[in-house]
Amino acid sequence: MIDPAHPPTGANTRRGPLREGERVQLTDPRGRMHTITLTAGAEFHTHRGKFLHDDLIGRPDATTIVNTAMIEYLVMRPLLTDFVLSMPRGAAVVYPKDAGQIVQMADVFPGATVIEAGVGSGALTMSLLRSVGDGGQVHSFERRQDFADVATGNVETFFGGPHPAWTLRVGDLVETLPSTGLLADRAVLDMLAPWECLDAVADHLAPGGVLICYVATATQLSRVAEAMRAAGRWTEPEAWESMVRGWHLEGLAVRPQHRMIGHTGFLITSRRLADGFTPPLRKRRPAPGAYPVDVEGGDGAGAEVEVVEGTEYGDRPISDRKVRKAAREAARGAQASAGTDADADSAGAGAED
């Protein structure tokens, strides 16, 4: 049973009246959305009027407000999906449609220990933390300190402060993971070359544990699949992508929307075999042309996949200026959210007294 005096992390920020320091989402009559952080004494301006933030602080969630030009806005706390798409970002985020697939297909359960490599801006981290709960563990590894700063700010903004289940380490996964002594239930790799980390992850993943990799290109997908097969420590990999198409609903005018969320990335998953066991021999033969032709041998048998270096895997350079700006915005959000959470705790303690 949940102790009302100690609710799960982040629960206070999802309940009760709107508070100073919270982010809220405004939707106008045309469906245009704005995300603002409630600040005492501040104003929300557009070219068509304004209103005071103080007029929203203390109101219930899912309310409306009318500005000075008589424009009505729907005011709601953003859902996790809304927050991810509007939060400061340095690296590209894992879209909600893919984060949902990762949580489900990796079978991330409450209390699980999860290894995450490639934190980026923290989008997937928040979904993983919600899934494992306060009793689980998410051990995240990020090579870049500036990305780690952005992710930390975003996570603390969303949960109203540090999450007890989260440990973030800055460093290379292969170099850092062995010193942790972890034995994880699940592993998620969102990085440029996940095949380079397969052995390190296998050493710290329990037998039967799920590994799921998020990659951007077909070249990466092929490379990681072949590396899994060659390692002999993984079950036969499975790969897929998801696409989301919304529908227009207006009376009898019900049709697909003209825009959709198409390809964002590929997901490939496998499970860790117990030590001393190998996967059953594959019975099906690869299609002709499935592997590069071996010039010397002539038939391509046993030929290695060509190594492709650098940005040909889809890695896009990100300017330092953009990351620094995202880090500042994320830190401000975390500071404001921490103040909100502290106020909520004080109000709860006062109510108990």
PDB file of N, CA, C and O in Angstrom, residues 248-314:
ATOM      1  N   HIS A 248      -8.607  12.432 -38.630  1.00  0.00           N
ATOM      2  CA  HIS A 248      -9.406  13.648 -38.525  1.00  0.00           C
ATOM      3  C   HIS A 248     -10.844  13.257 -38.185  1.00  0.00           C
ATOM      4  O   HIS A 248     -11.444  12.414 -38.860  1.00  0.00           O
ATOM      5  N   LEU A 249     -11.384  13.851 -37.123  1.00  0.00           N
ATOM      6  CA  LEU A 249     -12.742  13.530 -36.671  1.00  0.00           C
ATOM      7  C   LEU A 249     -13.576  14.806 -36.653  1.00  0.00           C
ATOM      8  O   LEU A 249     -13.384  15.672 -35.799  1.00  0.00           O
ATOM      9  N   GLU A 250     -14.474  14.942 -37.575  1.00  0.00           N
ATOM     10  CA  GLU A 250     -15.351  16.115 -37.649  1.00  0.00           C
ATOM     11  C   GLU A 250     -16.694  15.673 -38.214  1.00  0.00           C
ATOM     12  O   GLU A 250     -16.882  15.592 -39.428  1.00  0.00           O
ATOM     13  N   GLY A 251     -17.642  15.343 -37.313  1.00  0.00           N
ATOM     14  CA  GLY A 251     -18.937  14.860 -37.780  1.00  0.00           C
ATOM     15  C   GLY A 251     -18.777  13.576 -38.572  1.00  0.00           C
ATOM     16  O   GLY A 251     -18.197  12.587 -38.107  1.00  0.00           O
ATOM     17  N   LEU A 252     -19.273  13.587 -39.817  1.00  0.00           N
ATOM     18  CA  LEU A 252     -19.123  12.422 -40.687  1.00  0.00           C
ATOM     19  C   LEU A 252     -17.844  12.476 -41.506  1.00  0.00           C
ATOM     20  O   LEU A 252     -17.560  11.552 -42.267  1.00  0.00           O
ATOM     21  N   ALA A 253     -17.098  13.575 -41.384  1.00  0.00           N
ATOM     22  CA  ALA A 253     -15.825  13.695 -42.102  1.00  0.00           C
ATOM     23  C   ALA A 253     -14.734  13.007 -41.281  1.00  0.00           C
ATOM     24  O   ALA A 253     -13.998  13.644 -40.522  1.00  0.00           O
ATOM     25  N   VAL A 254     -14.684  11.697 -41.394  1.00  0.00           N
ATOM     26  CA  VAL A 254     -13.721  10.883 -40.654  1.00  0.00           C
ATOM     27  C   VAL A 254     -12.738  10.290 -41.660  1.00  0.00           C
ATOM     28  O   VAL A 254     -13.113   9.485 -42.511  1.00  0.00           O
ATOM     29  N   ARG A 255     -11.497  10.717 -41.583  1.00  0.00           N
ATOM     30  CA  ARG A 255     -10.494  10.299 -42.563  1.00  0.00           C
ATOM     31  C   ARG A 255      -9.104  10.355 -41.926  1.00  0.00           C
ATOM     32  O   ARG A 255      -8.913  11.004 -40.892  1.00  0.00           O
ATOM     33  N   PRO A 256      -8.126   9.713 -42.545  1.00  0.00           N
ATOM     34  CA  PRO A 256      -6.749   9.816 -42.027  1.00  0.00           C
ATOM     35  C   PRO A 256      -6.236  11.243 -42.155  1.00  0.00           C
ATOM     36  O   PRO A 256      -6.581  11.958 -43.112  1.00  0.00           O
ATOM     37  N   GLN A 257      -5.426  11.659 -41.192  1.00  0.00           N
ATOM     38  CA  GLN A 257      -4.805  12.973 -41.290  1.00  0.00           C
ATOM     39  C   GLN A 257      -3.758  12.976 -42.395  1.00  0.00           C
ATOM     40  O   GLN A 257      -3.207  11.941 -42.763  1.00  0.00           O
ATOM     41  N   HIS A 258      -3.492  14.171 -42.927  1.00  0.00           N
ATOM     42  CA  HIS A 258      -2.535  14.269 -44.031  1.00  0.00           C
ATOM     43  C   HIS A 258      -1.101  14.051 -43.554  1.00  0.00           C
ATOM     44  O   HIS A 258      -0.239  13.650 -44.325  1.00  0.00           O
ATOM     45  N   ARG A 259      -0.852  14.320 -42.273  1.00  0.00           N
ATOM     46  CA  ARG A 259       0.489  14.132 -41.729  1.00  0.00           C
ATOM     47  C   ARG A 259       0.513  12.926 -40.794  1.00  0.00           C
ATOM     48  O   ARG A 259      -0.482  12.607 -40.158  1.00  0.00           O
ATOM     49  N   MET A 260       1.668  12.292 -40.730  1.00  0.00           N
ATOM     50  CA  MET A 260       1.826  11.164 -39.821  1.00  0.00           C
ATOM     51  C   MET A 260       3.256  11.157 -39.288  1.00  0.00           C
ATOM     52  O   MET A 260       4.142  11.806 -39.842  1.00  0.00           O
ATOM     53  N   ILE A 261       3.450  10.442 -38.185  1.00  0.00           N
ATOM     54  CA  ILE A 261       4.792  10.234 -37.657  1.00  0.00           C
ATOM     55  C   ILE A 261       5.309   8.953 -38.283  1.00  0.00           C
ATOM     56  O   ILE A 261       4.892   7.862 -37.923  1.00  0.00           O
ATOM     57  N   GLY A 262       6.189   9.113 -39.271  1.00  0.00           N
ATOM     58  CA  GLY A 262       6.693   7.957 -39.994  1.00  0.00           C
ATOM     59  C   GLY A 262       7.922   7.368 -39.338  1.00  0.00           C
ATOM     60  O   GLY A 262       7.967   7.146 -38.133  1.00  0.00           O
ATOM     61  N   HIS A 263       8.957   7.170 -40.125  1.00  0.00           N
ATOM     62  CA  HIS A 263      10.159   6.524 -39.592  1.00  0.00           C
ATOM     63  C   HIS A 263      10.911   7.462 -38.657  1.00  0.00           C
ATOM     64  O   HIS A 263      11.241   8.585 -39.011  1.00  0.00           O
ATOM     65  N   THR A 264      11.168   6.996 -37.463  1.00  0.00           N
ATOM     66  CA  THR A 264      12.032   7.711 -36.524  1.00  0.00           C
ATOM     67  C   THR A 264      13.252   6.869 -36.171  1.00  0.00           C
ATOM     68  O   THR A 264      14.317   7.415 -35.888  1.00  0.00           O
ATOM     69  N   GLY A 265      13.102   5.570 -36.161  1.00  0.00           N
ATOM     70  CA  GLY A 265      14.222   4.694 -35.850  1.00  0.00           C
ATOM     71  C   GLY A 265      13.779   3.243 -35.883  1.00  0.00           C
ATOM     72  O   GLY A 265      12.584   2.933 -35.935  1.00  0.00           O
ATOM     73  N   PHE A 266      14.763   2.353 -35.894  1.00  0.00           N
ATOM     74  CA  PHE A 266      14.511   0.920 -35.840  1.00  0.00           C
ATOM     75  C   PHE A 266      14.757   0.411 -34.419  1.00  0.00           C
ATOM     76  O   PHE A 266      15.628   0.914 -33.708  1.00  0.00           O
ATOM     77  N   LEU A 267      13.992  -0.585 -34.023  1.00  0.00           N
ATOM     78  CA  LEU A 267      14.196  -1.256 -32.750  1.00  0.00           C
ATOM     79  C   LEU A 267      14.579  -2.704 -33.031  1.00  0.00           C
ATOM     80  O   LEU A 267      13.953  -3.368 -33.863  1.00  0.00           O
ATOM     81  N   ILE A 268      15.599  -3.173 -32.348  1.00  0.00           N
ATOM     82  CA  ILE A 268      16.021  -4.567 -32.485  1.00  0.00           C
ATOM     83  C   ILE A 268      16.225  -5.131 -31.089  1.00  0.00           C
ATOM     84  O   ILE A 268      16.837  -4.493 -30.236  1.00  0.00           O
ATOM     85  N   THR A 269      15.697  -6.303 -30.849  1.00  0.00           N
ATOM     86  CA  THR A 269      15.722  -6.879 -29.506  1.00  0.00           C
ATOM     87  C   THR A 269      16.212  -8.321 -29.531  1.00  0.00           C
ATOM     88  O   THR A 269      16.061  -9.038 -30.532  1.00  0.00           O
ATOM     89  N   SER A 270      16.809  -8.726 -28.413  1.00  0.00           N
ATOM     90  CA  SER A 270      17.273 -10.095 -28.235  1.00  0.00           C
ATOM     91  C   SER A 270      17.328 -10.371 -26.741  1.00  0.00           C
ATOM     92  O   SER A 270      17.199  -9.452 -25.925  1.00  0.00           O
ATOM     93  N   ARG A 271      17.538 -11.643 -26.376  1.00  0.00           N
ATOM     94  CA  ARG A 271      17.618 -12.016 -24.966  1.00  0.00           C
ATOM     95  C   ARG A 271      18.933 -12.734 -24.690  1.00  0.00           C
ATOM     96  O   ARG A 271      19.450 -13.480 -25.527  1.00  0.00           O
ATOM     97  N   ARG A 272      19.431 -12.508 -23.501  1.00  0.00           N
ATOM     98  CA  ARG A 272      20.724 -13.051 -23.088  1.00  0.00           C
ATOM     99  C   ARG A 272      20.599 -14.545 -22.805  1.00  0.00           C
ATOM    100  O   ARG A 272      19.732 -14.982 -22.029  1.00  0.00           O
ATOM    101  N   LEU A 273      21.467 -15.337 -23.412  1.00  0.00           N
ATOM    102  CA  LEU A 273      21.514 -16.771 -23.147  1.00  0.00           C
ATOM    103  C   LEU A 273      22.317 -17.051 -21.881  1.00  0.00           C
ATOM    104  O   LEU A 273      23.235 -16.294 -21.522  1.00  0.00           O
ATOM    105  N   ALA A 274      21.999 -18.130 -21.195  1.00  0.00           N
ATOM    106  CA  ALA A 274      22.770 -18.538 -20.020  1.00  0.00           C
ATOM    107  C   ALA A 274      24.171 -18.947 -20.453  1.00  0.00           C
ATOM    108  O   ALA A 274      24.384 -19.441 -21.572  1.00  0.00           O
ATOM    109  N   ASP A 275      25.133 -18.748 -19.568  1.00  0.00           N
ATOM    110  CA  ASP A 275      26.516 -19.102 -19.878  1.00  0.00           C
ATOM    111  C   ASP A 275      26.634 -20.597 -20.183  1.00  0.00           C
ATOM    112  O   ASP A 275      26.025 -21.439 -19.515  1.00  0.00           O
ATOM    113  N   GLY A 276      27.416 -20.909 -21.198  1.00  0.00           N
ATOM    114  CA  GLY A 276      27.638 -22.303 -21.566  1.00  0.00           C
ATOM    115  C   GLY A 276      26.646 -22.836 -22.572  1.00  0.00           C
ATOM    116  O   GLY A 276      26.750 -23.991 -22.989  1.00  0.00           O
ATOM    117  N   PHE A 277      25.672 -22.014 -22.971  1.00  0.00           N
ATOM    118  CA  PHE A 277      24.670 -22.440 -23.942  1.00  0.00           C
ATOM    119  C   PHE A 277      24.781 -21.582 -25.202  1.00  0.00           C
ATOM    120  O   PHE A 277      25.108 -20.398 -25.137  1.00  0.00           O
ATOM    121  N   THR A 278      24.500 -22.190 -26.316  1.00  0.00           N
ATOM    122  CA  THR A 278      24.541 -21.495 -27.597  1.00  0.00           C
ATOM    123  C   THR A 278      23.175 -21.572 -28.253  1.00  0.00           C
ATOM    124  O   THR A 278      22.403 -22.511 -27.990  1.00  0.00           O
ATOM    125  N   PRO A 279      22.858 -20.619 -29.118  1.00  0.00           N
ATOM    126  CA  PRO A 279      21.537 -20.654 -29.772  1.00  0.00           C
ATOM    127  C   PRO A 279      21.449 -21.832 -30.732  1.00  0.00           C
ATOM    128  O   PRO A 279      22.467 -22.274 -31.286  1.00  0.00           O
ATOM    129  N   PRO A 280      20.257 -22.392 -30.930  1.00  0.00           N
ATOM    130  CA  PRO A 280      20.092 -23.485 -31.903  1.00  0.00           C
ATOM    131  C   PRO A 280      20.548 -23.039 -33.293  1.00  0.00           C
ATOM    132  O   PRO A 280      20.445 -21.865 -33.651  1.00  0.00           O
ATOM    133  N   LEU A 281      21.072 -23.985 -34.051  1.00  0.00           N
ATOM    134  CA  LEU A 281      21.549 -23.695 -35.395  1.00  0.00           C
ATOM    135  C   LEU A 281      20.386 -23.237 -36.270  1.00  0.00           C
ATOM    136  O   LEU A 281      19.321 -23.857 -36.297  1.00  0.00           O
ATOM    137  N   ARG A 282      20.604 -22.152 -36.983  1.00  0.00           N
ATOM    138  CA  ARG A 282      19.556 -21.650 -37.868  1.00  0.00           C
ATOM    139  C   ARG A 282      19.360 -22.604 -39.039  1.00  0.00           C
ATOM    140  O   ARG A 282      20.314 -23.021 -39.701  1.00  0.00           O
ATOM    141  N   LYS A 283      18.110 -22.942 -39.323  1.00  0.00           N
ATOM    142  CA  LYS A 283      17.810 -23.895 -40.388  1.00  0.00           C
ATOM    143  C   LYS A 283      17.656 -23.223 -41.743  1.00  0.00           C
ATOM    144  O   LYS A 283      17.928 -23.819 -42.774  1.00  0.00           O
ATOM    145  N   ARG A 284      17.225 -21.971 -41.734  1.00  0.00           N
ATOM    146  CA  ARG A 284      16.990 -21.320 -43.021  1.00  0.00           C
ATOM    147  C   ARG A 284      18.307 -20.751 -43.571  1.00  0.00           C
ATOM    148  O   ARG A 284      19.176 -20.321 -42.827  1.00  0.00           O
ATOM    149  N   ARG A 285      18.427 -20.773 -44.893  1.00  0.00           N
ATOM    150  CA  ARG A 285      19.625 -20.253 -45.525  1.00  0.00           C
ATOM    151  C   ARG A 285      19.395 -18.788 -45.903  1.00  0.00           C
ATOM    152  O   ARG A 285      18.289 -18.400 -46.273  1.00  0.00           O
ATOM    153  N   PRO A 286      20.434 -17.953 -45.831  1.00  0.00           N
ATOM    154  CA  PRO A 286      20.259 -16.554 -46.219  1.00  0.00           C
ATOM    155  C   PRO A 286      19.972 -16.434 -47.707  1.00  0.00           C
ATOM    156  O   PRO A 286      20.392 -17.282 -48.513  1.00  0.00           O
ATOM    157  N   ALA A 287      19.238 -15.403 -48.061  1.00  0.00           N
ATOM    158  CA  ALA A 287      18.919 -15.173 -49.464  1.00  0.00           C
ATOM    159  C   ALA A 287      20.179 -14.805 -50.239  1.00  0.00           C
ATOM    160  O   ALA A 287      21.127 -14.258 -49.668  1.00  0.00           O
ATOM    161  N   PRO A 288      20.213 -15.101 -51.541  1.00  0.00           N
ATOM    162  CA  PRO A 288      21.367 -14.695 -52.352  1.00  0.00           C
ATOM    163  C   PRO A 288      21.575 -13.186 -52.264  1.00  0.00           C
ATOM    164  O   PRO A 288      20.632 -12.410 -52.362  1.00  0.00           O
ATOM    165  N   GLY A 289      22.810 -12.789 -52.057  1.00  0.00           N
ATOM    166  CA  GLY A 289      23.098 -11.372 -51.957  1.00  0.00           C
ATOM    167  C   GLY A 289      22.928 -10.799 -50.573  1.00  0.00           C
ATOM    168  O   GLY A 289      23.078  -9.595 -50.378  1.00  0.00           O
ATOM    169  N   ALA A 290      22.594 -11.664 -49.584  1.00  0.00           N
ATOM    170  CA  ALA A 290      22.383 -11.161 -48.231  1.00  0.00           C
ATOM    171  C   ALA A 290      23.677 -10.703 -47.589  1.00  0.00           C
ATOM    172  O   ALA A 290      23.670  -9.870 -46.688  1.00  0.00           O
ATOM    173  N   TYR A 291      24.808 -11.253 -48.050  1.00  0.00           N
ATOM    174  CA  TYR A 291      26.104 -10.895 -47.502  1.00  0.00           C
ATOM    175  C   TYR A 291      27.016 -10.417 -48.625  1.00  0.00           C
ATOM    176  O   TYR A 291      26.851 -10.815 -49.787  1.00  0.00           O
ATOM    177  N   PRO A 292      27.995  -9.571 -48.297  1.00  0.00           N
ATOM    178  CA  PRO A 292      28.917  -9.079 -49.342  1.00  0.00           C
ATOM    179  C   PRO A 292      29.661 -10.228 -50.006  1.00  0.00           C
ATOM    180  O   PRO A 292      29.938 -11.253 -49.387  1.00  0.00           O
ATOM    181  N   VAL A 293      29.972 -10.049 -51.278  1.00  0.00           N
ATOM    182  CA  VAL A 293      30.690 -11.079 -52.026  1.00  0.00           C
ATOM    183  C   VAL A 293      32.156 -11.066 -51.630  1.00  0.00           C
ATOM    184  O   VAL A 293      32.805 -10.017 -51.580  1.00  0.00           O
ATOM    185  N   ASP A 294      32.674 -12.232 -51.310  1.00  0.00           N
ATOM    186  CA  ASP A 294      34.097 -12.385 -51.003  1.00  0.00           C
ATOM    187  C   ASP A 294      34.845 -12.525 -52.323  1.00  0.00           C
ATOM    188  O   ASP A 294      34.698 -13.514 -53.034  1.00  0.00           O
ATOM    189  N   VAL A 295      35.653 -11.511 -52.666  1.00  0.00           N
ATOM    190  CA  VAL A 295      36.316 -11.504 -53.967  1.00  0.00           C
ATOM    191  C   VAL A 295      37.214 -12.722 -54.145  1.00  0.00           C
ATOM    192  O   VAL A 295      37.253 -13.351 -55.192  1.00  0.00           O
ATOM    193  N   GLU A 296      37.921 -13.102 -53.067  1.00  0.00           N
ATOM    194  CA  GLU A 296      38.835 -14.235 -53.189  1.00  0.00           C
ATOM    195  C   GLU A 296      38.086 -15.553 -53.223  1.00  0.00           C
ATOM    196  O   GLU A 296      38.366 -16.425 -54.028  1.00  0.00           O
ATOM    197  N   GLY A 297      37.094 -15.696 -52.319  1.00  0.00           N
ATOM    198  CA  GLY A 297      36.374 -16.964 -52.256  1.00  0.00           C
ATOM    199  C   GLY A 297      35.362 -17.111 -53.368  1.00  0.00           C
ATOM    200  O   GLY A 297      35.076 -18.205 -53.814  1.00  0.00           O
ATOM    201  N   GLY A 298      34.759 -15.978 -53.778  1.00  0.00           N
ATOM    202  CA  GLY A 298      33.847 -16.012 -54.900  1.00  0.00           C
ATOM    203  C   GLY A 298      32.401 -16.185 -54.526  1.00  0.00           C
ATOM    204  O   GLY A 298      31.527 -15.855 -55.302  1.00  0.00           O
ATOM    205  N   ASP A 299      32.100 -16.749 -53.337  1.00  0.00           N
ATOM    206  CA  ASP A 299      30.700 -17.003 -53.002  1.00  0.00           C
ATOM    207  C   ASP A 299      30.213 -16.172 -51.830  1.00  0.00           C
ATOM    208  O   ASP A 299      29.044 -16.262 -51.459  1.00  0.00           O
ATOM    209  N   GLY A 300      31.098 -15.420 -51.206  1.00  0.00           N
ATOM    210  CA  GLY A 300      30.676 -14.568 -50.099  1.00  0.00           C
ATOM    211  C   GLY A 300      30.547 -15.299 -48.788  1.00  0.00           C
ATOM    212  O   GLY A 300      30.150 -14.724 -47.790  1.00  0.00           O
ATOM    213  N   ALA A 301      30.868 -16.595 -48.758  1.00  0.00           N
ATOM    214  CA  ALA A 301      30.696 -17.357 -47.525  1.00  0.00           C
ATOM    215  C   ALA A 301      31.671 -16.860 -46.463  1.00  0.00           C
ATOM    216  O   ALA A 301      32.870 -16.805 -46.684  1.00  0.00           O
ATOM    217  N   GLY A 302      31.140 -16.525 -45.320  1.00  0.00           N
ATOM    218  CA  GLY A 302      31.963 -16.096 -44.205  1.00  0.00           C
ATOM    219  C   GLY A 302      32.535 -14.699 -44.345  1.00  0.00           C
ATOM    220  O   GLY A 302      33.364 -14.292 -43.538  1.00  0.00           O
ATOM    221  N   ALA A 303      32.148 -13.972 -45.385  1.00  0.00           N
ATOM    222  CA  ALA A 303      32.677 -12.625 -45.565  1.00  0.00           C
ATOM    223  C   ALA A 303      32.174 -11.712 -44.469  1.00  0.00           C
ATOM    224  O   ALA A 303      31.036 -11.826 -44.022  1.00  0.00           O
ATOM    225  N   GLU A 304      33.010 -10.815 -44.007  1.00  0.00           N
ATOM    226  CA  GLU A 304      32.624  -9.875 -42.963  1.00  0.00           C
ATOM    227  C   GLU A 304      31.886  -8.692 -43.566  1.00  0.00           C
ATOM    228  O   GLU A 304      32.131  -8.300 -44.699  1.00  0.00           O
ATOM    229  N   VAL A 305      30.978  -8.128 -42.756  1.00  0.00           N
ATOM    230  CA  VAL A 305      30.259  -6.936 -43.190  1.00  0.00           C
ATOM    231  C   VAL A 305      31.227  -5.772 -43.211  1.00  0.00           C
ATOM    232  O   VAL A 305      32.037  -5.599 -42.298  1.00  0.00           O
ATOM    233  N   GLU A 306      31.173  -4.976 -44.251  1.00  0.00           N
ATOM    234  CA  GLU A 306      32.081  -3.838 -44.388  1.00  0.00           C
ATOM    235  C   GLU A 306      31.886  -2.849 -43.247  1.00  0.00           C
ATOM    236  O   GLU A 306      30.767  -2.507 -42.886  1.00  0.00           O
ATOM    237  N   VAL A 307      32.982  -2.397 -42.672  1.00  0.00           N
ATOM    238  CA  VAL A 307      32.936  -1.434 -41.582  1.00  0.00           C
ATOM    239  C   VAL A 307      32.765  -0.038 -42.149  1.00  0.00           C
ATOM    240  O   VAL A 307      33.493   0.373 -43.040  1.00  0.00           O
ATOM    241  N   VAL A 308      31.781   0.661 -41.655  1.00  0.00           N
ATOM    242  CA  VAL A 308      31.530   2.026 -42.095  1.00  0.00           C
ATOM    243  C   VAL A 308      31.811   2.947 -40.934  1.00  0.00           C
ATOM    244  O   VAL A 308      31.334   2.736 -39.828  1.00  0.00           O
ATOM    245  N   GLU A 309      32.586   3.979 -41.163  1.00  0.00           N
ATOM    246  CA  GLU A 309      33.019   4.860 -40.089  1.00  0.00           C
ATOM    247  C   GLU A 309      32.258   6.180 -40.112  1.00  0.00           C
ATOM    248  O   GLU A 309      31.695   6.589 -41.122  1.00  0.00           O
ATOM    249  N   GLY A 310      32.259   6.859 -38.947  1.00  0.00           N
ATOM    250  CA  GLY A 310      31.813   8.247 -38.863  1.00  0.00           C
ATOM    251  C   GLY A 310      30.335   8.445 -39.038  1.00  0.00           C
ATOM    252  O   GLY A 310      29.509   7.632 -38.649  1.00  0.00           O
ATOM    253  N   THR A 311      29.989   9.525 -39.695  1.00  0.00           N
ATOM    254  CA  THR A 311      28.593   9.969 -39.759  1.00  0.00           C
ATOM    255  C   THR A 311      27.761   9.187 -40.756  1.00  0.00           C
ATOM    256  O   THR A 311      26.579   9.485 -40.918  1.00  0.00           O
ATOM    257  N   GLU A 312      28.318   8.202 -41.442  1.00  0.00           N
ATOM    258  CA  GLU A 312      27.521   7.411 -42.361  1.00  0.00           C
ATOM    259  C   GLU A 312      26.478   6.580 -41.635  1.00  0.00           C
ATOM    260  O   GLU A 312      25.571   6.038 -42.235  1.00  0.00           O
ATOM    261  N   TYR A 313      26.605   6.458 -40.309  1.00  0.00           N
ATOM    262  CA  TYR A 313      25.588   5.761 -39.524  1.00  0.00           C
ATOM    263  C   TYR A 313      24.413   6.660 -39.194  1.00  0.00           C
ATOM    264  O   TYR A 313      23.474   6.243 -38.544  1.00  0.00           O
ATOM    265  N   GLY A 314      24.465   7.912 -39.563  1.00  0.00           N
ATOM    266  CA  GLY A 314      23.340   8.807 -39.295  1.00  0.00           C
ATOM    267  C   GLY A 314      23.573   9.766 -38.154  1.00  0.00           C
ATOM    268  O   GLY A 314      22.673  10.505 -37.781  1.00  0.00           O
TER     269      GLY A 314
END
